Amino acid sequence: GQQLWSERFDRTMADVFAVQDEIARHIALRVRGLVNGEELQRLARPQTTAAAYEYYLRGRQDLVPMTRSSLARSADLFRQAIECDSHYGPAFAGLATVHATLYEWFGSNQADLAGAEDASRRALDEAPELAEAHMARGCALAVSCRYEEAAKAFEDAIARNPQFFDSYYYYGRTACAAGDIERSAELFRQASEVRLEDCQSPMLMAQSLQMLGRNDEARAASRAGVRRAERMPAHYRDAQGEWLKLARENLQG
């Protein structure tokens, strides 16, 4: 529901495919972080059914607000993608991420812990070359408090796709949980640079910086997070209410 980019193209139609490639590159630069680079490449050469891919993209979209209801919708959409293609690795990775997030934020349900473990293993089995699969495995390991193994999985994900926001974001949360606050601040900084419209990563960076006693930097990061949140569509901004409240309190403190 929000326009991200537009541009006029005046070209001859002598080579329509070259024009398509040019437009695709422009779009890829603008949506970098919203859709990861590997998925952008798949647009040109789909490796699953159109229905599975659409359910997957819709599931990814509902991951962003990270509310209980949006995560439930996301899980349902990933399951529908898997029903369309039982070997679709990205959908298993998405489902693992949902289960891990539900476990961490909403009640530590053992079924979610098991779901994250099973789906992340299946993602790696189906798509071992995919950064998202390694990221999802890192999420599952992190909620099991296997922090060193999780860090290795996140590093593998970043090596495969340095422009994938989720790897930095969830790695940052894991580093913070493991007590490596310095590392978490750096990872949240990297996440905020990969996805320029995300508001959570600068707010989390602010919290890490505050824990390190770097208060001026923390206030600057909080201000950046608030500015980003205020530019978000209303339904996303409303879902970030608690984050916004904390960030504004940090600015007043």
PDB file of C-alpha atoms in Angstrom, residues 4-211:
ATOM      1  CA  LEU A   4       8.490   2.790  -2.919  1.00  0.00           C
ATOM      2  CA  TRP A   5       9.846   3.857  -6.313  1.00  0.00           C
ATOM      3  CA  SER A   6       8.870   5.170  -9.723  1.00  0.00           C
ATOM      4  CA  GLU A   7      10.770   6.370 -12.763  1.00  0.00           C
ATOM      5  CA  ARG A   8      10.082   7.078 -16.426  1.00  0.00           C
ATOM      6  CA  PHE A   9      11.902   5.027 -19.060  1.00  0.00           C
ATOM      7  CA  ASP A  10      12.174   6.321 -22.629  1.00  0.00           C
ATOM      8  CA  ARG A  11      13.850   3.582 -24.670  1.00  0.00           C
ATOM      9  CA  THR A  12      13.582   2.040 -28.083  1.00  0.00           C
ATOM     10  CA  MET A  13      12.051  -1.404 -28.209  1.00  0.00           C
ATOM     11  CA  ALA A  14      14.854  -2.896 -30.285  1.00  0.00           C
ATOM     12  CA  ASP A  15      15.875  -5.083 -27.361  1.00  0.00           C
ATOM     13  CA  VAL A  16      12.939  -5.381 -25.008  1.00  0.00           C
ATOM     14  CA  PHE A  17      14.784  -7.879 -22.779  1.00  0.00           C
ATOM     15  CA  ALA A  18      17.626  -5.422 -22.166  1.00  0.00           C
ATOM     16  CA  VAL A  19      15.046  -2.831 -21.107  1.00  0.00           C
ATOM     17  CA  GLN A  20      13.444  -5.347 -18.769  1.00  0.00           C
ATOM     18  CA  ASP A  21      16.835  -6.097 -17.202  1.00  0.00           C
ATOM     19  CA  GLU A  22      17.517  -2.385 -16.711  1.00  0.00           C
ATOM     20  CA  ILE A  23      14.178  -1.846 -14.982  1.00  0.00           C
ATOM     21  CA  ALA A  24      14.714  -4.948 -12.830  1.00  0.00           C
ATOM     22  CA  ARG A  25      18.090  -3.638 -11.654  1.00  0.00           C
ATOM     23  CA  HIS A  26      16.553  -0.299 -10.639  1.00  0.00           C
ATOM     24  CA  ILE A  27      13.787  -2.045  -8.694  1.00  0.00           C
ATOM     25  CA  ALA A  28      16.255  -4.432  -7.055  1.00  0.00           C
ATOM     26  CA  LEU A  29      18.309  -1.528  -5.723  1.00  0.00           C
ATOM     27  CA  ARG A  30      15.217   0.081  -4.203  1.00  0.00           C
ATOM     28  CA  VAL A  31      13.701  -2.982  -2.557  1.00  0.00           C
ATOM     29  CA  ARG A  32      17.017  -4.361  -1.330  1.00  0.00           C
ATOM     30  CA  GLY A  33      16.369  -5.699   2.154  1.00  0.00           C
ATOM     31  CA  LEU A  34      12.606  -6.047   1.690  1.00  0.00           C
ATOM     32  CA  VAL A  35      13.140  -8.950  -0.688  1.00  0.00           C
ATOM     33  CA  ASN A  36      16.512 -10.624  -0.483  1.00  0.00           C
ATOM     34  CA  GLY A  37      18.868 -10.780  -3.457  1.00  0.00           C
ATOM     35  CA  GLU A  38      18.445 -14.491  -3.989  1.00  0.00           C
ATOM     36  CA  GLU A  39      14.676 -14.071  -4.264  1.00  0.00           C
ATOM     37  CA  LEU A  40      15.086 -11.244  -6.776  1.00  0.00           C
ATOM     38  CA  GLN A  41      17.132 -13.593  -8.952  1.00  0.00           C
ATOM     39  CA  ARG A  42      14.390 -16.215  -8.711  1.00  0.00           C
ATOM     40  CA  LEU A  43      11.936 -13.793 -10.308  1.00  0.00           C
ATOM     41  CA  ALA A  44      13.744 -14.395 -13.594  1.00  0.00           C
ATOM     42  CA  ARG A  45      14.046 -18.144 -13.129  1.00  0.00           C
ATOM     43  CA  PRO A  46      11.365 -19.453 -10.728  1.00  0.00           C
ATOM     44  CA  GLN A  47      12.297 -22.706  -9.003  1.00  0.00           C
ATOM     45  CA  THR A  48       8.837 -23.510  -7.697  1.00  0.00           C
ATOM     46  CA  THR A  49       5.210 -23.059  -8.649  1.00  0.00           C
ATOM     47  CA  ALA A  50       3.749 -19.577  -8.983  1.00  0.00           C
ATOM     48  CA  ALA A  51       1.253 -20.344  -6.211  1.00  0.00           C
ATOM     49  CA  ALA A  52       3.959 -21.491  -3.765  1.00  0.00           C
ATOM     50  CA  TYR A  53       6.048 -18.432  -4.527  1.00  0.00           C
ATOM     51  CA  GLU A  54       3.108 -16.069  -3.970  1.00  0.00           C
ATOM     52  CA  TYR A  55       2.242 -17.682  -0.623  1.00  0.00           C
ATOM     53  CA  TYR A  56       5.916 -17.410   0.355  1.00  0.00           C
ATOM     54  CA  LEU A  57       6.110 -13.687  -0.489  1.00  0.00           C
ATOM     55  CA  ARG A  58       2.890 -12.984   1.410  1.00  0.00           C
ATOM     56  CA  GLY A  59       4.297 -14.919   4.374  1.00  0.00           C
ATOM     57  CA  ARG A  60       7.452 -12.802   4.264  1.00  0.00           C
ATOM     58  CA  GLN A  61       5.346  -9.642   4.294  1.00  0.00           C
ATOM     59  CA  ASP A  62       3.482 -10.724   7.432  1.00  0.00           C
ATOM     60  CA  LEU A  63       6.793 -11.398   9.184  1.00  0.00           C
ATOM     61  CA  VAL A  64       7.610  -7.685   9.247  1.00  0.00           C
ATOM     62  CA  PRO A  65       5.205  -6.364  11.947  1.00  0.00           C
ATOM     63  CA  MET A  66       6.157  -9.249  14.308  1.00  0.00           C
ATOM     64  CA  THR A  67       2.868  -9.206  16.188  1.00  0.00           C
ATOM     65  CA  ARG A  68       1.277 -12.444  17.359  1.00  0.00           C
ATOM     66  CA  SER A  69      -1.493 -12.143  14.773  1.00  0.00           C
ATOM     67  CA  SER A  70       0.831 -11.286  11.888  1.00  0.00           C
ATOM     68  CA  LEU A  71       3.129 -14.186  12.781  1.00  0.00           C
ATOM     69  CA  ALA A  72       0.153 -16.572  12.838  1.00  0.00           C
ATOM     70  CA  ARG A  73      -0.863 -15.390   9.353  1.00  0.00           C
ATOM     71  CA  SER A  74       2.723 -15.724   8.190  1.00  0.00           C
ATOM     72  CA  ALA A  75       2.941 -19.318   9.426  1.00  0.00           C
ATOM     73  CA  ASP A  76      -0.316 -20.219   7.649  1.00  0.00           C
ATOM     74  CA  LEU A  77       0.961 -18.730   4.382  1.00  0.00           C
ATOM     75  CA  PHE A  78       4.266 -20.582   4.594  1.00  0.00           C
ATOM     76  CA  ARG A  79       2.369 -23.831   5.235  1.00  0.00           C
ATOM     77  CA  GLN A  80       0.229 -23.157   2.163  1.00  0.00           C
ATOM     78  CA  ALA A  81       3.401 -22.633   0.139  1.00  0.00           C
ATOM     79  CA  ILE A  82       4.669 -25.996   1.385  1.00  0.00           C
ATOM     80  CA  GLU A  83       1.367 -27.642   0.426  1.00  0.00           C
ATOM     81  CA  CYS A  84       1.934 -26.342  -3.120  1.00  0.00           C
ATOM     82  CA  ASP A  85       5.576 -27.476  -3.175  1.00  0.00           C
ATOM     83  CA  SER A  86       6.714 -29.872  -0.464  1.00  0.00           C
ATOM     84  CA  HIS A  87      10.400 -29.285  -1.359  1.00  0.00           C
ATOM     85  CA  TYR A  88      10.369 -25.478  -1.278  1.00  0.00           C
ATOM     86  CA  GLY A  89      13.263 -24.579   1.051  1.00  0.00           C
ATOM     87  CA  PRO A  90      12.491 -20.848   1.485  1.00  0.00           C
ATOM     88  CA  ALA A  91       9.020 -21.644   2.838  1.00  0.00           C
ATOM     89  CA  PHE A  92      10.496 -24.021   5.439  1.00  0.00           C
ATOM     90  CA  ALA A  93      13.012 -21.306   6.374  1.00  0.00           C
ATOM     91  CA  GLY A  94      10.206 -18.783   6.807  1.00  0.00           C
ATOM     92  CA  LEU A  95       8.208 -21.197   8.936  1.00  0.00           C
ATOM     93  CA  ALA A  96      11.241 -21.863  11.153  1.00  0.00           C
ATOM     94  CA  THR A  97      11.734 -18.130  11.646  1.00  0.00           C
ATOM     95  CA  VAL A  98       8.091 -17.701  12.651  1.00  0.00           C
ATOM     96  CA  HIS A  99       8.282 -20.528  15.203  1.00  0.00           C
ATOM     97  CA  ALA A 100      11.515 -19.171  16.668  1.00  0.00           C
ATOM     98  CA  THR A 101      10.062 -15.665  16.977  1.00  0.00           C
ATOM     99  CA  LEU A 102       6.865 -16.961  18.581  1.00  0.00           C
ATOM    100  CA  TYR A 103       8.924 -18.984  21.064  1.00  0.00           C
ATOM    101  CA  GLU A 104      11.126 -16.017  21.969  1.00  0.00           C
ATOM    102  CA  TRP A 105       8.440 -13.352  22.251  1.00  0.00           C
ATOM    103  CA  PHE A 106       5.146 -15.103  22.945  1.00  0.00           C
ATOM    104  CA  GLY A 107       5.232 -17.661  25.705  1.00  0.00           C
ATOM    105  CA  SER A 108       8.150 -20.071  25.122  1.00  0.00           C
ATOM    106  CA  ASN A 109       5.807 -22.750  23.819  1.00  0.00           C
ATOM    107  CA  GLN A 110       7.655 -26.045  23.381  1.00  0.00           C
ATOM    108  CA  ALA A 111       5.723 -26.748  20.182  1.00  0.00           C
ATOM    109  CA  ASP A 112       7.260 -23.612  18.666  1.00  0.00           C
ATOM    110  CA  LEU A 113      10.729 -24.685  19.783  1.00  0.00           C
ATOM    111  CA  ALA A 114      10.243 -28.063  18.106  1.00  0.00           C
ATOM    112  CA  GLY A 115       8.718 -26.405  15.042  1.00  0.00           C
ATOM    113  CA  ALA A 116      11.725 -24.113  14.632  1.00  0.00           C
ATOM    114  CA  GLU A 117      14.102 -27.068  14.935  1.00  0.00           C
ATOM    115  CA  ASP A 118      12.241 -29.269  12.452  1.00  0.00           C
ATOM    116  CA  ALA A 119      11.541 -26.577   9.851  1.00  0.00           C
ATOM    117  CA  SER A 120      15.077 -25.171   9.950  1.00  0.00           C
ATOM    118  CA  ARG A 121      16.588 -28.618   9.397  1.00  0.00           C
ATOM    119  CA  ARG A 122      14.199 -29.209   6.519  1.00  0.00           C
ATOM    120  CA  ALA A 123      15.120 -25.819   4.991  1.00  0.00           C
ATOM    121  CA  LEU A 124      18.796 -26.778   4.994  1.00  0.00           C
ATOM    122  CA  ASP A 125      18.025 -30.196   3.540  1.00  0.00           C
ATOM    123  CA  GLU A 126      16.014 -28.676   0.687  1.00  0.00           C
ATOM    124  CA  ALA A 127      18.161 -25.588   0.001  1.00  0.00           C
ATOM    125  CA  PRO A 128      21.652 -25.889   1.536  1.00  0.00           C
ATOM    126  CA  GLU A 129      22.967 -23.070  -0.683  1.00  0.00           C
ATOM    127  CA  LEU A 130      20.310 -20.576   0.483  1.00  0.00           C
ATOM    128  CA  ALA A 131      21.284 -17.830   2.935  1.00  0.00           C
ATOM    129  CA  GLU A 132      17.750 -17.798   4.320  1.00  0.00           C
ATOM    130  CA  ALA A 133      18.003 -21.471   5.284  1.00  0.00           C
ATOM    131  CA  HIS A 134      21.197 -20.858   7.282  1.00  0.00           C
ATOM    132  CA  MET A 135      19.642 -17.783   8.899  1.00  0.00           C
ATOM    133  CA  ALA A 136      16.586 -19.817   9.923  1.00  0.00           C
ATOM    134  CA  ARG A 137      18.841 -22.489  11.378  1.00  0.00           C
ATOM    135  CA  GLY A 138      20.593 -19.777  13.376  1.00  0.00           C
ATOM    136  CA  CYS A 139      17.235 -18.634  14.762  1.00  0.00           C
ATOM    137  CA  ALA A 140      16.332 -22.168  15.838  1.00  0.00           C
ATOM    138  CA  LEU A 141      19.709 -22.680  17.516  1.00  0.00           C
ATOM    139  CA  ALA A 142      19.513 -19.298  19.249  1.00  0.00           C
ATOM    140  CA  VAL A 143      16.184 -19.976  20.951  1.00  0.00           C
ATOM    141  CA  SER A 144      17.695 -23.255  22.184  1.00  0.00           C
ATOM    142  CA  CYS A 145      20.515 -21.145  23.713  1.00  0.00           C
ATOM    143  CA  ARG A 146      23.102 -22.814  21.458  1.00  0.00           C
ATOM    144  CA  TYR A 147      24.679 -19.447  20.803  1.00  0.00           C
ATOM    145  CA  GLU A 148      28.021 -20.492  19.314  1.00  0.00           C
ATOM    146  CA  GLU A 149      26.337 -22.798  16.805  1.00  0.00           C
ATOM    147  CA  ALA A 150      23.808 -20.080  16.028  1.00  0.00           C
ATOM    148  CA  ALA A 151      26.589 -17.554  15.376  1.00  0.00           C
ATOM    149  CA  LYS A 152      28.199 -19.960  12.915  1.00  0.00           C
ATOM    150  CA  ALA A 153      24.894 -20.395  11.067  1.00  0.00           C
ATOM    151  CA  PHE A 154      24.368 -16.625  10.864  1.00  0.00           C
ATOM    152  CA  GLU A 155      27.925 -16.126   9.595  1.00  0.00           C
ATOM    153  CA  ASP A 156      27.266 -18.746   6.918  1.00  0.00           C
ATOM    154  CA  ALA A 157      24.107 -16.880   5.914  1.00  0.00           C
ATOM    155  CA  ILE A 158      25.929 -13.536   5.661  1.00  0.00           C
ATOM    156  CA  ALA A 159      28.705 -15.106   3.590  1.00  0.00           C
ATOM    157  CA  ARG A 160      26.111 -16.396   1.123  1.00  0.00           C
ATOM    158  CA  ASN A 161      24.182 -13.123   0.875  1.00  0.00           C
ATOM    159  CA  PRO A 162      25.645  -9.994   2.530  1.00  0.00           C
ATOM    160  CA  GLN A 163      22.491  -8.002   1.639  1.00  0.00           C
ATOM    161  CA  PHE A 164      19.991 -10.183   3.518  1.00  0.00           C
ATOM    162  CA  PHE A 165      18.597  -8.092   6.378  1.00  0.00           C
ATOM    163  CA  ASP A 166      17.311 -10.970   8.516  1.00  0.00           C
ATOM    164  CA  SER A 167      20.778 -12.464   9.014  1.00  0.00           C
ATOM    165  CA  TYR A 168      22.089  -9.298  10.687  1.00  0.00           C
ATOM    166  CA  TYR A 169      18.892  -8.596  12.620  1.00  0.00           C
ATOM    167  CA  TYR A 170      18.477 -12.041  14.189  1.00  0.00           C
ATOM    168  CA  TYR A 171      22.225 -12.403  14.697  1.00  0.00           C
ATOM    169  CA  GLY A 172      22.154  -9.101  16.579  1.00  0.00           C
ATOM    170  CA  ARG A 173      19.384 -10.355  18.846  1.00  0.00           C
ATOM    171  CA  THR A 174      21.339 -13.559  19.442  1.00  0.00           C
ATOM    172  CA  ALA A 175      24.566 -11.706  20.272  1.00  0.00           C
ATOM    173  CA  CYS A 176      22.670  -9.579  22.778  1.00  0.00           C
ATOM    174  CA  ALA A 177      21.107 -12.656  24.403  1.00  0.00           C
ATOM    175  CA  ALA A 178      24.565 -14.244  24.612  1.00  0.00           C
ATOM    176  CA  GLY A 179      25.931 -11.150  26.368  1.00  0.00           C
ATOM    177  CA  ASP A 180      28.062  -9.856  23.485  1.00  0.00           C
ATOM    178  CA  ILE A 181      26.596  -6.348  23.519  1.00  0.00           C
ATOM    179  CA  GLU A 182      29.362  -4.768  21.446  1.00  0.00           C
ATOM    180  CA  ARG A 183      28.770  -7.281  18.673  1.00  0.00           C
ATOM    181  CA  SER A 184      25.007  -6.805  18.846  1.00  0.00           C
ATOM    182  CA  ALA A 185      25.343  -3.034  18.384  1.00  0.00           C
ATOM    183  CA  GLU A 186      27.459  -3.549  15.267  1.00  0.00           C
ATOM    184  CA  LEU A 187      25.073  -6.126  13.827  1.00  0.00           C
ATOM    185  CA  PHE A 188      22.055  -3.891  14.358  1.00  0.00           C
ATOM    186  CA  ARG A 189      23.968  -1.078  12.657  1.00  0.00           C
ATOM    187  CA  GLN A 190      24.601  -3.334   9.660  1.00  0.00           C
ATOM    188  CA  ALA A 191      20.955  -4.401   9.611  1.00  0.00           C
ATOM    189  CA  SER A 192      19.829  -0.766   9.616  1.00  0.00           C
ATOM    190  CA  GLU A 193      22.064  -0.052   6.618  1.00  0.00           C
ATOM    191  CA  VAL A 194      20.818  -3.029   4.622  1.00  0.00           C
ATOM    192  CA  ARG A 195      17.136  -2.169   5.124  1.00  0.00           C
ATOM    193  CA  LEU A 196      16.951   1.599   5.215  1.00  0.00           C
ATOM    194  CA  GLU A 197      13.253   1.760   6.113  1.00  0.00           C
ATOM    195  CA  ASP A 198      13.411  -0.631   9.089  1.00  0.00           C
ATOM    196  CA  CYS A 199      12.849   1.073  12.445  1.00  0.00           C
ATOM    197  CA  GLN A 200      13.545  -1.798  14.847  1.00  0.00           C
ATOM    198  CA  SER A 201      17.239  -2.240  14.047  1.00  0.00           C
ATOM    199  CA  PRO A 202      18.284   1.332  14.960  1.00  0.00           C
ATOM    200  CA  MET A 203      16.119   1.185  18.084  1.00  0.00           C
ATOM    201  CA  LEU A 204      17.765  -2.075  19.145  1.00  0.00           C
ATOM    202  CA  MET A 205      21.164  -0.613  18.319  1.00  0.00           C
ATOM    203  CA  ALA A 206      20.276   2.267  20.647  1.00  0.00           C
ATOM    204  CA  GLN A 207      19.534  -0.155  23.482  1.00  0.00           C
ATOM    205  CA  SER A 208      22.860  -1.955  22.970  1.00  0.00           C
ATOM    206  CA  LEU A 209      24.753   1.346  22.828  1.00  0.00           C
ATOM    207  CA  GLN A 210      23.036   2.511  26.004  1.00  0.00           C
ATOM    208  CA  MET A 211      24.126  -0.693  27.757  1.00  0.00           C
TER     209      MET A 211
END
